[in-house]
mmCIF file of C-alpha atoms and ligand atoms in Angstrom:
data_model
loop_
_atom_site.group_PDB
_atom_site.id
_atom_site.type_symbol
_atom_site.label_atom_id
_atom_site.label_comp_id
_atom_site.label_asym_id
_atom_site.label_seq_id
_atom_site.Cartn_x
_atom_site.Cartn_y
_atom_site.Cartn_z
ATOM 1 C CA UNK E 22 21.498 109.841 114.670
ATOM 2 C CA UNK E 23 24.179 111.086 112.470
ATOM 3 C CA UNK E 24 22.825 112.396 109.284
ATOM 4 C CA UNK E 25 23.884 114.933 106.534
ATOM 5 C CA UNK E 26 22.852 117.132 103.572
ATOM 6 C CA UNK E 27 24.673 118.094 100.581
ATOM 7 C CA UNK E 28 24.419 120.885 98.237
ATOM 8 C CA UNK E 29 26.309 121.990 94.963
ATOM 9 C CA UNK E 30 26.557 121.873 91.097
ATOM 10 C CA UNK E 31 29.267 120.001 89.565
ATOM 11 C CA UNK E 32 30.684 123.406 87.894
ATOM 12 C CA UNK E 33 29.127 125.671 90.516
ATOM 13 C CA UNK E 34 31.320 127.661 93.168
ATOM 14 C CA UNK E 35 31.667 124.620 95.532
ATOM 15 C CA UNK E 36 30.327 121.487 97.001
ATOM 16 C CA UNK E 37 28.778 122.008 100.387
ATOM 17 C CA UNK E 38 27.963 119.478 103.378
ATOM 18 C CA UNK E 39 26.583 119.697 106.774
ATOM 19 C CA UNK E 40 26.681 116.886 109.208
ATOM 20 C CA UNK E 41 24.759 116.639 112.252
ATOM 21 C CA UNK E 42 24.781 114.431 115.186
ATOM 22 C CA UNK E 43 29.073 113.734 115.288
ATOM 23 C CA UNK E 44 29.580 112.978 118.869
ATOM 24 C CA UNK E 45 31.720 115.560 120.772
ATOM 25 C CA UNK E 46 35.522 114.966 121.494
ATOM 26 C CA UNK E 47 36.628 113.432 118.054
ATOM 27 C CA UNK E 48 39.999 114.855 116.866
ATOM 28 C CA UNK E 49 39.585 115.448 113.386
ATOM 29 C CA UNK E 50 42.764 115.904 111.111
ATOM 30 C CA UNK E 51 41.682 117.876 107.917
ATOM 31 C CA UNK E 52 44.708 115.990 106.113
ATOM 32 C CA UNK E 53 43.062 112.590 106.482
ATOM 33 C CA UNK E 54 39.939 113.844 104.830
ATOM 34 C CA UNK E 55 42.027 115.721 102.019
ATOM 35 C CA UNK E 56 43.737 112.219 101.249
ATOM 36 C CA UNK E 57 40.379 110.411 100.623
ATOM 37 C CA UNK E 58 39.303 113.202 98.509
ATOM 38 C CA UNK E 59 42.657 112.982 96.530
ATOM 39 C CA UNK E 60 41.998 108.873 96.455
ATOM 40 C CA UNK E 61 38.555 109.958 94.698
ATOM 41 C CA UNK E 62 40.199 111.923 91.994
ATOM 42 C CA UNK E 63 42.410 108.974 90.989
ATOM 43 C CA UNK E 64 41.906 106.019 88.700
ATOM 44 C CA UNK E 65 42.926 105.369 85.225
ATOM 45 C CA UNK E 66 40.118 106.202 82.800
ATOM 46 C CA UNK E 67 39.206 109.642 84.694
ATOM 47 C CA UNK E 68 38.672 112.472 82.480
ATOM 48 C CA UNK E 69 40.335 115.843 82.069
ATOM 49 C CA UNK E 70 38.268 117.361 84.849
ATOM 50 C CA UNK E 71 40.532 115.500 87.581
ATOM 51 C CA UNK E 72 43.471 117.250 86.327
ATOM 52 C CA UNK E 73 41.667 120.579 86.728
ATOM 53 C CA UNK E 74 40.394 120.266 90.431
ATOM 54 C CA UNK E 75 42.525 119.638 93.293
ATOM 55 C CA UNK E 76 39.514 119.029 95.821
ATOM 56 C CA UNK E 77 40.695 120.134 99.340
ATOM 57 C CA UNK E 78 38.152 120.582 102.302
ATOM 58 C CA UNK E 79 37.552 123.532 104.224
ATOM 59 C CA UNK E 80 36.046 123.092 107.991
ATOM 60 C CA UNK E 81 33.684 126.012 108.594
ATOM 61 C CA UNK E 82 32.066 124.810 111.516
ATOM 62 C CA UNK E 83 31.785 122.103 114.357
ATOM 63 C CA UNK E 84 35.273 121.944 115.309
ATOM 64 C CA UNK E 85 37.643 123.802 117.988
ATOM 65 C CA UNK E 86 40.967 123.188 118.088
ATOM 66 C CA UNK E 87 40.336 120.361 115.497
ATOM 67 C CA UNK E 88 37.831 118.503 117.926
ATOM 68 C CA UNK E 89 34.241 118.116 117.250
ATOM 69 C CA UNK E 90 31.942 119.904 119.783
ATOM 70 C CA UNK E 91 28.641 118.172 119.152
ATOM 71 C CA UNK E 92 27.425 120.993 116.823
ATOM 72 C CA UNK E 93 26.791 120.572 113.074
ATOM 73 C CA UNK E 94 30.016 120.284 111.119
ATOM 74 C CA UNK E 95 30.042 122.380 107.973
ATOM 75 C CA UNK E 96 32.418 121.620 105.146
ATOM 76 C CA UNK E 97 32.927 123.195 101.645
ATOM 77 C CA UNK E 98 35.215 121.818 98.944
ATOM 78 C CA UNK E 99 35.928 124.574 96.082
ATOM 79 C CA UNK E 100 35.337 123.839 92.407
ATOM 80 C CA UNK E 101 38.106 125.102 90.445
ATOM 81 C CA UNK E 102 36.062 124.802 87.229
ATOM 82 C CA UNK E 103 33.263 126.795 88.272
ATOM 83 C CA UNK E 104 31.941 127.722 84.990
ATOM 84 C CA UNK E 105 28.364 126.840 85.202
ATOM 85 C CA UNK E 106 26.874 130.248 83.905
ATOM 86 C CA UNK E 107 29.130 130.097 80.869
ATOM 87 C CA UNK E 108 28.420 126.474 79.826
ATOM 88 C CA UNK E 109 26.219 125.686 76.806
ATOM 89 C CA UNK E 110 22.460 124.530 77.100
ATOM 90 C CA UNK E 111 21.676 120.773 76.363
ATOM 91 C CA UNK E 112 18.662 119.527 74.450
ATOM 92 C CA UNK E 113 20.006 115.816 73.739
ATOM 93 C CA UNK E 114 19.422 113.486 76.593
ATOM 94 C CA UNK E 115 21.637 111.010 77.112
ATOM 95 C CA UNK E 116 20.567 107.433 77.475
ATOM 96 C CA UNK E 117 21.392 106.045 81.111
ATOM 97 C CA UNK E 118 21.954 109.477 82.539
ATOM 98 C CA UNK E 119 19.313 111.568 84.635
ATOM 99 C CA UNK E 120 18.679 113.856 81.686
ATOM 100 C CA UNK E 121 15.514 112.743 80.282
ATOM 101 C CA UNK E 122 13.519 111.865 83.490
ATOM 102 C CA UNK E 123 15.090 115.091 85.380
ATOM 103 C CA UNK E 124 13.582 117.534 82.818
ATOM 104 C CA UNK E 125 10.102 115.750 82.984
ATOM 105 C CA UNK E 126 10.084 115.661 86.529
ATOM 106 C CA UNK E 127 11.235 119.577 87.106
ATOM 107 C CA UNK E 128 9.379 120.686 84.012
ATOM 108 C CA UNK E 129 13.155 122.422 82.875
ATOM 109 C CA UNK E 130 13.857 123.168 79.330
ATOM 110 C CA UNK E 131 17.795 123.095 79.703
ATOM 111 C CA UNK E 132 19.132 119.580 80.349
ATOM 112 C CA UNK E 133 22.114 121.387 81.982
ATOM 113 C CA UNK E 134 19.926 122.354 84.932
ATOM 114 C CA UNK E 135 19.446 118.442 85.618
ATOM 115 C CA UNK E 136 23.049 117.170 84.793
ATOM 116 C CA UNK E 137 24.790 119.739 86.852
ATOM 117 C CA UNK E 138 23.375 118.314 90.052
ATOM 118 C CA UNK E 139 22.908 114.757 88.997
ATOM 119 C CA UNK E 140 26.746 114.671 88.555
ATOM 120 C CA UNK E 141 28.946 112.296 90.477
ATOM 121 C CA UNK E 142 30.836 115.211 91.321
ATOM 122 C CA UNK E 143 28.267 115.591 94.450
ATOM 123 C CA UNK E 144 30.380 112.629 95.935
ATOM 124 C CA UNK E 145 32.893 114.922 96.841
ATOM 125 C CA UNK E 146 30.747 115.787 99.725
ATOM 126 C CA UNK E 147 29.871 112.032 100.710
ATOM 127 C CA UNK E 148 33.849 111.085 100.572
ATOM 128 C CA UNK E 149 34.357 114.129 102.928
ATOM 129 C CA UNK E 150 31.459 112.854 105.328
ATOM 130 C CA UNK E 151 32.916 109.267 105.126
ATOM 131 C CA UNK E 152 36.306 110.359 105.822
ATOM 132 C CA UNK E 153 35.283 112.041 109.356
ATOM 133 C CA UNK E 154 33.179 108.659 109.887
ATOM 134 C CA UNK E 155 36.526 106.503 109.198
ATOM 135 C CA UNK E 156 38.152 108.511 111.834
ATOM 136 C CA UNK E 157 35.296 107.730 114.413
ATOM 137 C CA UNK E 158 35.378 104.099 113.553
ATOM 138 C CA UNK E 159 39.245 104.000 113.869
ATOM 139 C CA UNK E 160 38.580 105.200 117.447
ATOM 140 C CA UNK E 161 36.757 101.622 117.893
ATOM 141 C CA UNK E 162 39.014 99.560 115.804
ATOM 142 C CA UNK E 163 37.003 99.352 112.946
ATOM 143 C CA UNK E 164 38.768 99.805 109.420
ATOM 144 C CA UNK E 165 37.187 100.249 105.987
ATOM 145 C CA UNK E 166 39.023 99.417 102.932
ATOM 146 C CA UNK E 167 38.050 98.556 99.046
ATOM 147 C CA UNK E 168 39.332 97.140 95.880
ATOM 148 C CA UNK E 169 38.363 96.662 92.377
ATOM 149 C CA UNK E 170 37.482 93.244 91.439
ATOM 150 C CA UNK E 171 36.583 93.709 87.533
ATOM 151 C CA UNK E 172 36.456 96.395 84.714
ATOM 152 C CA UNK E 173 34.772 95.460 81.639
ATOM 153 C CA UNK E 174 36.079 91.758 80.938
ATOM 154 C CA UNK E 175 39.053 91.944 82.939
ATOM 155 C CA UNK E 176 38.632 90.470 86.383
ATOM 156 C CA UNK E 177 40.890 90.094 89.624
ATOM 157 C CA UNK E 178 42.160 86.547 90.382
ATOM 158 C CA UNK E 179 43.224 87.619 93.776
ATOM 159 C CA UNK E 180 41.483 85.783 96.479
ATOM 160 C CA UNK E 181 41.504 85.947 100.365
ATOM 161 C CA UNK E 182 43.188 89.160 100.594
ATOM 162 C CA UNK E 183 44.119 90.717 103.955
ATOM 163 C CA UNK E 184 43.236 94.182 104.720
ATOM 164 C CA UNK E 185 47.244 95.183 104.650
ATOM 165 C CA UNK E 186 47.363 93.437 101.198
ATOM 166 C CA UNK E 187 44.466 95.607 99.544
ATOM 167 C CA UNK E 188 45.741 98.750 100.871
ATOM 168 C CA UNK E 189 49.261 98.297 99.856
ATOM 169 C CA UNK E 190 48.362 96.691 96.229
ATOM 170 C CA UNK E 191 45.599 99.422 95.766
ATOM 171 C CA UNK E 192 48.277 102.162 96.057
ATOM 172 C CA UNK E 193 50.342 100.592 93.378
ATOM 173 C CA UNK E 194 47.488 99.642 90.997
ATOM 174 C CA UNK E 195 46.347 102.445 88.643
ATOM 175 C CA UNK E 196 42.889 100.917 89.009
ATOM 176 C CA UNK E 197 43.017 99.914 92.747
ATOM 177 C CA UNK E 198 43.084 96.249 91.967
ATOM 178 C CA UNK E 199 45.009 93.786 94.012
ATOM 179 C CA UNK E 200 45.848 91.389 91.212
ATOM 180 C CA UNK E 201 48.759 92.813 89.246
ATOM 181 C CA UNK E 202 48.222 91.093 86.027
ATOM 182 C CA UNK E 203 44.391 91.820 85.994
ATOM 183 C CA UNK E 204 45.379 95.765 86.656
ATOM 184 C CA UNK E 205 47.259 95.738 83.370
ATOM 185 C CA UNK E 206 44.460 93.977 81.533
ATOM 186 C CA UNK E 207 41.966 96.481 83.073
ATOM 187 C CA UNK E 208 43.981 99.364 82.017
ATOM 188 C CA UNK E 209 44.360 97.797 78.242
ATOM 189 C CA UNK E 210 40.391 97.512 78.640
ATOM 190 C CA UNK E 211 40.084 101.239 79.344
ATOM 191 C CA UNK E 212 42.531 102.094 76.567
ATOM 192 C CA UNK E 213 40.381 100.138 73.991
ATOM 193 C CA UNK E 214 36.901 101.464 75.453
ATOM 194 C CA UNK E 215 38.580 105.241 74.860
ATOM 195 C CA UNK E 216 39.819 104.745 71.745
ATOM 196 C CA UNK E 217 36.500 103.481 70.616
ATOM 197 C CA UNK E 218 34.635 106.399 72.108
ATOM 198 C CA UNK E 219 33.062 104.079 74.532
ATOM 199 C CA UNK E 220 32.884 103.841 78.301
ATOM 200 C CA UNK E 221 33.306 100.895 80.965
ATOM 201 C CA UNK E 222 31.584 99.959 84.099
ATOM 202 C CA UNK E 223 32.947 97.445 86.730
ATOM 203 C CA UNK E 224 32.753 95.635 90.194
ATOM 204 C CA UNK E 225 34.527 96.765 93.481
ATOM 205 C CA UNK E 226 34.508 95.204 96.887
ATOM 206 C CA UNK E 227 34.488 97.124 100.238
ATOM 207 C CA UNK E 228 35.398 94.952 103.324
ATOM 208 C CA UNK E 229 35.004 96.398 107.050
ATOM 209 C CA UNK E 230 36.919 94.740 109.820
ATOM 210 C CA UNK E 231 36.653 95.144 113.491
ATOM 211 C CA UNK E 232 32.817 95.688 113.842
ATOM 212 C CA UNK E 233 31.304 94.159 117.041
ATOM 213 C CA UNK E 234 28.173 91.903 116.445
ATOM 214 C CA UNK E 235 24.888 93.295 117.064
ATOM 215 C CA UNK E 236 24.946 96.786 114.947
ATOM 216 C CA UNK E 237 21.505 97.137 113.220
ATOM 217 C CA UNK E 238 18.485 95.238 114.275
ATOM 218 C CA UNK E 239 15.967 92.601 113.184
ATOM 219 C CA UNK E 240 13.135 94.179 114.920
ATOM 220 C CA UNK E 241 11.998 96.847 112.459
ATOM 221 C CA UNK E 242 12.611 96.806 108.364
ATOM 222 C CA UNK E 243 14.234 100.301 108.212
ATOM 223 C CA UNK E 244 16.641 99.216 111.133
ATOM 224 C CA UNK E 245 18.251 96.341 109.308
ATOM 225 C CA UNK E 246 22.053 97.341 108.620
ATOM 226 C CA UNK E 247 22.279 95.468 105.147
ATOM 227 C CA UNK E 248 19.257 97.409 104.040
ATOM 228 C CA UNK E 249 21.020 100.461 105.122
ATOM 229 C CA UNK E 250 24.272 99.758 103.634
ATOM 230 C CA UNK E 251 22.647 98.615 100.355
ATOM 231 C CA UNK E 252 20.591 101.789 100.228
ATOM 232 C CA UNK E 253 23.689 103.776 100.657
ATOM 233 C CA UNK E 254 25.633 102.040 98.268
ATOM 234 C CA UNK E 255 22.974 101.995 95.494
ATOM 235 C CA UNK E 256 22.452 105.662 95.902
ATOM 236 C CA UNK E 257 26.025 106.287 94.366
ATOM 237 C CA UNK E 258 25.650 107.504 90.896
ATOM 238 C CA UNK E 259 25.857 104.539 88.046
ATOM 239 C CA UNK E 260 25.468 101.824 90.542
ATOM 240 C CA UNK E 261 23.437 98.947 89.710
ATOM 241 C CA UNK E 262 23.679 96.164 91.906
ATOM 242 C CA UNK E 263 24.807 95.596 95.445
ATOM 243 C CA UNK E 264 25.289 92.118 97.437
ATOM 244 C CA UNK E 265 26.749 90.824 100.545
ATOM 245 C CA UNK E 266 29.139 87.927 101.232
ATOM 246 C CA UNK E 267 28.172 85.120 98.667
ATOM 247 C CA UNK E 268 25.401 87.375 97.519
ATOM 248 C CA UNK E 269 23.779 86.283 94.279
ATOM 249 C CA UNK E 270 25.881 83.032 94.333
ATOM 250 C CA UNK E 271 24.228 82.216 97.472
ATOM 251 C CA UNK E 272 20.964 81.662 95.685
ATOM 252 C CA UNK E 273 22.170 78.461 93.882
ATOM 253 C CA UNK E 274 23.801 76.989 97.145
ATOM 254 C CA UNK E 275 22.258 74.276 99.266
ATOM 255 C CA UNK E 276 21.434 75.390 102.783
ATOM 256 C CA UNK E 277 24.171 73.083 103.984
ATOM 257 C CA UNK E 278 26.642 75.013 102.213
ATOM 258 C CA UNK E 279 25.409 78.514 102.075
ATOM 259 C CA UNK E 280 25.370 78.998 105.951
ATOM 260 C CA UNK E 281 28.328 79.751 108.366
ATOM 261 C CA UNK E 282 28.431 76.935 111.159
ATOM 262 C CA UNK E 283 28.932 78.553 114.850
ATOM 263 C CA UNK E 284 31.815 77.461 117.003
ATOM 264 C CA UNK E 285 32.896 78.315 120.405
ATOM 265 C CA UNK E 286 36.258 78.586 121.882
ATOM 266 C CA UNK E 287 36.956 80.475 125.585
ATOM 267 C CA UNK E 288 39.367 82.705 124.115
ATOM 268 C CA UNK E 289 37.669 83.888 120.886
ATOM 269 C CA UNK E 290 33.956 83.346 122.207
ATOM 270 C CA UNK E 291 31.566 82.445 119.297
ATOM 271 C CA UNK E 292 33.079 82.475 115.893
ATOM 272 C CA UNK E 293 32.753 80.920 112.188
ATOM 273 C CA UNK E 294 35.030 79.018 109.809
ATOM 274 C CA UNK E 295 33.311 80.717 106.951
ATOM 275 C CA UNK E 296 31.864 84.125 106.092
ATOM 276 C CA UNK E 297 29.364 83.381 103.039
ATOM 277 C CA UNK E 298 26.676 85.831 104.991
ATOM 278 C CA UNK E 299 29.254 88.842 104.429
ATOM 279 C CA UNK E 300 29.211 89.813 108.192
ATOM 280 C CA UNK E 301 25.620 90.134 108.558
ATOM 281 C CA UNK E 302 22.678 87.928 109.447
ATOM 282 C CA UNK E 303 19.262 88.992 110.582
ATOM 283 C CA UNK E 304 19.924 92.491 109.627
ATOM 284 C CA UNK E 305 22.684 92.764 112.359
ATOM 285 C CA UNK E 306 26.460 92.456 112.156
ATOM 286 C CA UNK E 307 27.709 89.167 113.383
ATOM 287 C CA UNK E 308 31.167 90.457 114.082
ATOM 288 C CA UNK E 309 32.853 88.721 111.109
ATOM 289 C CA UNK E 310 34.090 91.113 108.349
ATOM 290 C CA UNK E 311 31.400 92.780 106.301
ATOM 291 C CA UNK E 312 31.840 92.111 102.722
ATOM 292 C CA UNK E 313 30.090 93.986 100.119
ATOM 293 C CA UNK E 314 30.336 94.148 96.142
ATOM 294 C CA UNK E 315 28.883 96.547 94.080
ATOM 295 C CA UNK E 316 28.405 96.634 90.345
ATOM 296 C CA UNK E 317 28.820 100.013 88.378
ATOM 297 C CA UNK E 318 27.580 100.458 84.992
ATOM 298 C CA UNK E 319 29.437 102.120 82.040
ATOM 299 C CA UNK E 320 29.545 105.802 82.380
ATOM 300 C CA UNK E 321 26.569 107.016 80.239
ATOM 301 C CA UNK E 322 28.505 109.851 78.380
ATOM 302 C CA UNK E 323 29.838 108.509 75.325
ATOM 303 C CA UNK E 324 32.345 110.114 72.990
ATOM 304 C CA UNK E 325 30.501 108.000 70.057
ATOM 305 C CA UNK E 326 26.934 108.707 71.332
ATOM 306 C CA UNK E 327 23.841 106.927 71.424
ATOM 307 C CA UNK E 328 20.465 107.673 69.732
ATOM 308 C CA UNK E 329 18.404 110.224 71.207
ATOM 309 C CA UNK E 330 15.608 112.788 70.621
ATOM 310 C CA UNK E 331 15.882 116.551 70.859
ATOM 311 C CA UNK E 332 13.688 117.584 73.600
ATOM 312 C CA UNK E 333 12.527 120.870 71.551
ATOM 313 C CA UNK E 334 11.998 119.358 67.940
ATOM 314 C CA UNK E 335 11.354 115.591 69.016
ATOM 315 C CA UNK E 336 13.487 114.923 66.124
ATOM 316 C CA UNK E 337 16.135 111.880 66.135
ATOM 317 C CA UNK E 338 19.429 113.345 67.139
ATOM 318 C CA UNK E 339 22.691 111.682 68.794
ATOM 319 C CA UNK E 340 23.152 112.269 72.612
ATOM 320 C CA UNK E 341 24.777 115.249 74.026
ATOM 321 C CA UNK E 342 28.471 114.777 74.639
ATOM 322 C CA UNK E 343 29.901 116.304 77.619
ATOM 323 C CA UNK E 344 33.603 116.244 78.880
ATOM 324 C CA UNK E 345 33.482 112.904 80.916
ATOM 325 C CA UNK E 346 35.498 109.882 82.106
ATOM 326 C CA UNK E 347 35.864 106.596 80.525
ATOM 327 C CA UNK E 348 35.815 104.630 83.538
ATOM 328 C CA UNK E 349 35.258 105.720 87.180
ATOM 329 C CA UNK E 350 35.153 102.356 88.948
ATOM 330 C CA UNK E 351 38.240 103.040 91.164
ATOM 331 C CA UNK E 352 36.723 106.379 92.254
ATOM 332 C CA UNK E 353 33.397 104.505 92.756
ATOM 333 C CA UNK E 354 35.241 102.350 95.473
ATOM 334 C CA UNK E 355 36.343 105.062 97.525
ATOM 335 C CA UNK E 356 32.961 106.525 97.529
ATOM 336 C CA UNK E 357 31.831 103.299 98.491
ATOM 337 C CA UNK E 358 34.143 102.875 101.282
ATOM 338 C CA UNK E 359 32.827 106.515 102.357
ATOM 339 C CA UNK E 360 29.201 105.890 102.367
ATOM 340 C CA UNK E 361 29.670 102.374 104.071
ATOM 341 C CA UNK E 362 31.692 104.110 106.791
ATOM 342 C CA UNK E 363 28.686 106.667 107.146
ATOM 343 C CA UNK E 364 26.243 103.955 107.809
ATOM 344 C CA UNK E 365 28.272 101.988 110.281
ATOM 345 C CA UNK E 366 29.144 105.245 112.124
ATOM 346 C CA UNK E 367 25.315 106.111 112.502
ATOM 347 C CA UNK E 368 24.664 102.554 113.645
ATOM 348 C CA UNK E 369 27.550 102.674 116.181
ATOM 349 C CA UNK E 370 26.376 105.957 117.576
ATOM 350 C CA UNK E 371 22.772 104.643 117.653
ATOM 351 C CA UNK E 372 23.859 101.631 119.824
ATOM 352 C CA UNK E 373 26.368 103.447 122.077
ATOM 353 C CA UNK E 374 24.497 106.526 122.704
ATOM 354 C CA UNK E 375 26.978 108.871 121.351
ATOM 355 C CA UNK E 376 27.161 112.488 122.539
ATOM 356 C CA UNK E 377 30.665 112.196 123.194
ATOM 357 C CA UNK E 378 33.414 109.949 122.423
ATOM 358 C CA UNK E 379 34.378 109.186 126.033
ATOM 359 C CA UNK E 380 30.759 108.254 126.863
ATOM 360 C CA UNK E 381 30.494 105.843 123.662
ATOM 361 C CA UNK E 382 33.769 104.272 124.483
ATOM 362 C CA UNK E 383 32.371 103.372 128.100
ATOM 363 C CA UNK E 384 29.231 101.960 126.307
ATOM 364 C CA UNK E 385 31.012 100.051 123.723
ATOM 365 C CA UNK E 386 33.392 98.659 126.387
ATOM 366 C CA UNK E 387 30.568 97.518 128.598
ATOM 367 C CA UNK E 388 28.738 96.011 125.838
ATOM 368 C CA UNK E 389 32.188 94.018 124.768
ATOM 369 C CA UNK E 390 32.348 92.890 128.443
ATOM 370 C CA UNK E 391 28.968 91.621 128.562
ATOM 371 C CA UNK E 392 29.276 89.881 125.297
ATOM 372 C CA UNK E 393 32.393 87.968 126.834
ATOM 373 C CA UNK E 394 30.510 87.167 129.956
ATOM 374 C CA UNK E 395 27.567 85.557 127.997
HETATM 375 C C1 LIG T 413 33.126 114.445 88.547
HETATM 376 C C2 LIG T 413 32.458 113.133 87.915
HETATM 377 C C3 LIG T 413 31.903 113.292 86.717
HETATM 378 C C4 LIG T 413 32.738 114.084 85.810
HETATM 379 C C5 LIG T 413 32.751 115.396 86.244
HETATM 380 C C6 LIG T 413 33.618 115.377 87.715
HETATM 381 O O1 LIG T 413 30.520 113.505 86.586
HETATM 382 P P1 LIG T 413 29.339 113.362 85.800
HETATM 383 O O2 LIG T 413 28.722 112.116 86.938
HETATM 384 O O3 LIG T 413 28.499 114.578 85.553
HETATM 385 O O4 LIG T 413 30.028 112.425 84.530
HETATM 386 O O5 LIG T 413 32.908 114.203 84.370
HETATM 387 O O6 LIG T 413 33.608 116.341 85.465
HETATM 388 C C7 LIG T 413 32.946 116.939 84.824
HETATM 389 C C8 LIG T 413 31.582 117.046 84.613
HETATM 390 C C9 LIG T 413 33.982 117.741 83.899
HETATM 391 O O7 LIG T 413 33.582 118.857 83.739
HETATM 392 O O8 LIG T 413 34.822 117.194 83.427
HETATM 393 C C10 LIG T 413 33.769 114.075 89.847
HETATM 394 O O9 LIG T 413 33.709 112.951 90.308
HETATM 395 O O10 LIG T 413 34.186 115.165 90.352
#
């Protein structure tokens, strides 16, 4: 089983991660992790913090000569802005943030004690873990990409995108959108929100290619792979909805139109002409691309703040204002890629009994041959 724990406050000394269960024999190029950390910092609408930080991973354990050895991998990313002890106390909870429930739950008197850990800065750790998982997935021909579909009222019209196109266009677009025209509208939306002291959310899509059929299981509720992917994505700060394939839209389709008919060809084996299921049926992968969409709410720190209550006096006040982002949907897409990669890697390790990469590959090849013979 692959698992990981993270620690660290937004303006503390560092973000820490320990990964357990990564198979031995995986060559980990640190620059690949740093590349995803850099992608996470990008995106039009990010705040000033991203100009201060320069997220780079330090791998403290678990590798020898850049290869995993089966022991826990420890990762550290330093915070350049590590001013936590100098920061002011906060008493005015922001609607939409963890602030109010956090102080009530932990019996705290300074909201900063909550917001420092609730912050999406924690996703530095998840992106670093996800980058290592992507390296593992690449060994099995699996690729994970993402792109932004909507920001505020601006919606991408790009349809049936190839993986190559998603990667090439997301590099060019300041908001990781594959539709150049929509990309301009999204930036305008962000500008408008910024000058109004407001914030914006949006929708991003994650696509996973090359997954064999049969990851996950229908046999127990917590082994269903759509369940674990949805949990991982919903746990990203500010995510309010996740769907697979035609998702919410499928609720209004007739059965005859909703499902992906099955065909067989000697060369291709079983295949589908559509993928409304988004690559998952019965809690298991079908072998088609996994397609996930996630909705992010607008950032809850507003420069023109909403009504709140001072937790000391109980008087009506305006919510606290912290340095923050106007829109972080492109960053959330990168984080979505990361957490999805972690879940797929975990299922792959489980199915192909992965203590080492060669062992996993033997089991993987045997399974593919079994499917081919079926
Ligand atoms: C950050 C995410 C956001 C940023 C934060 C860094 O965190 P939050 O979820 O708390 O809004 O605003 O940066 C700051 C708090 C800051 O000092 O500007 C990230 O993804 O690294």
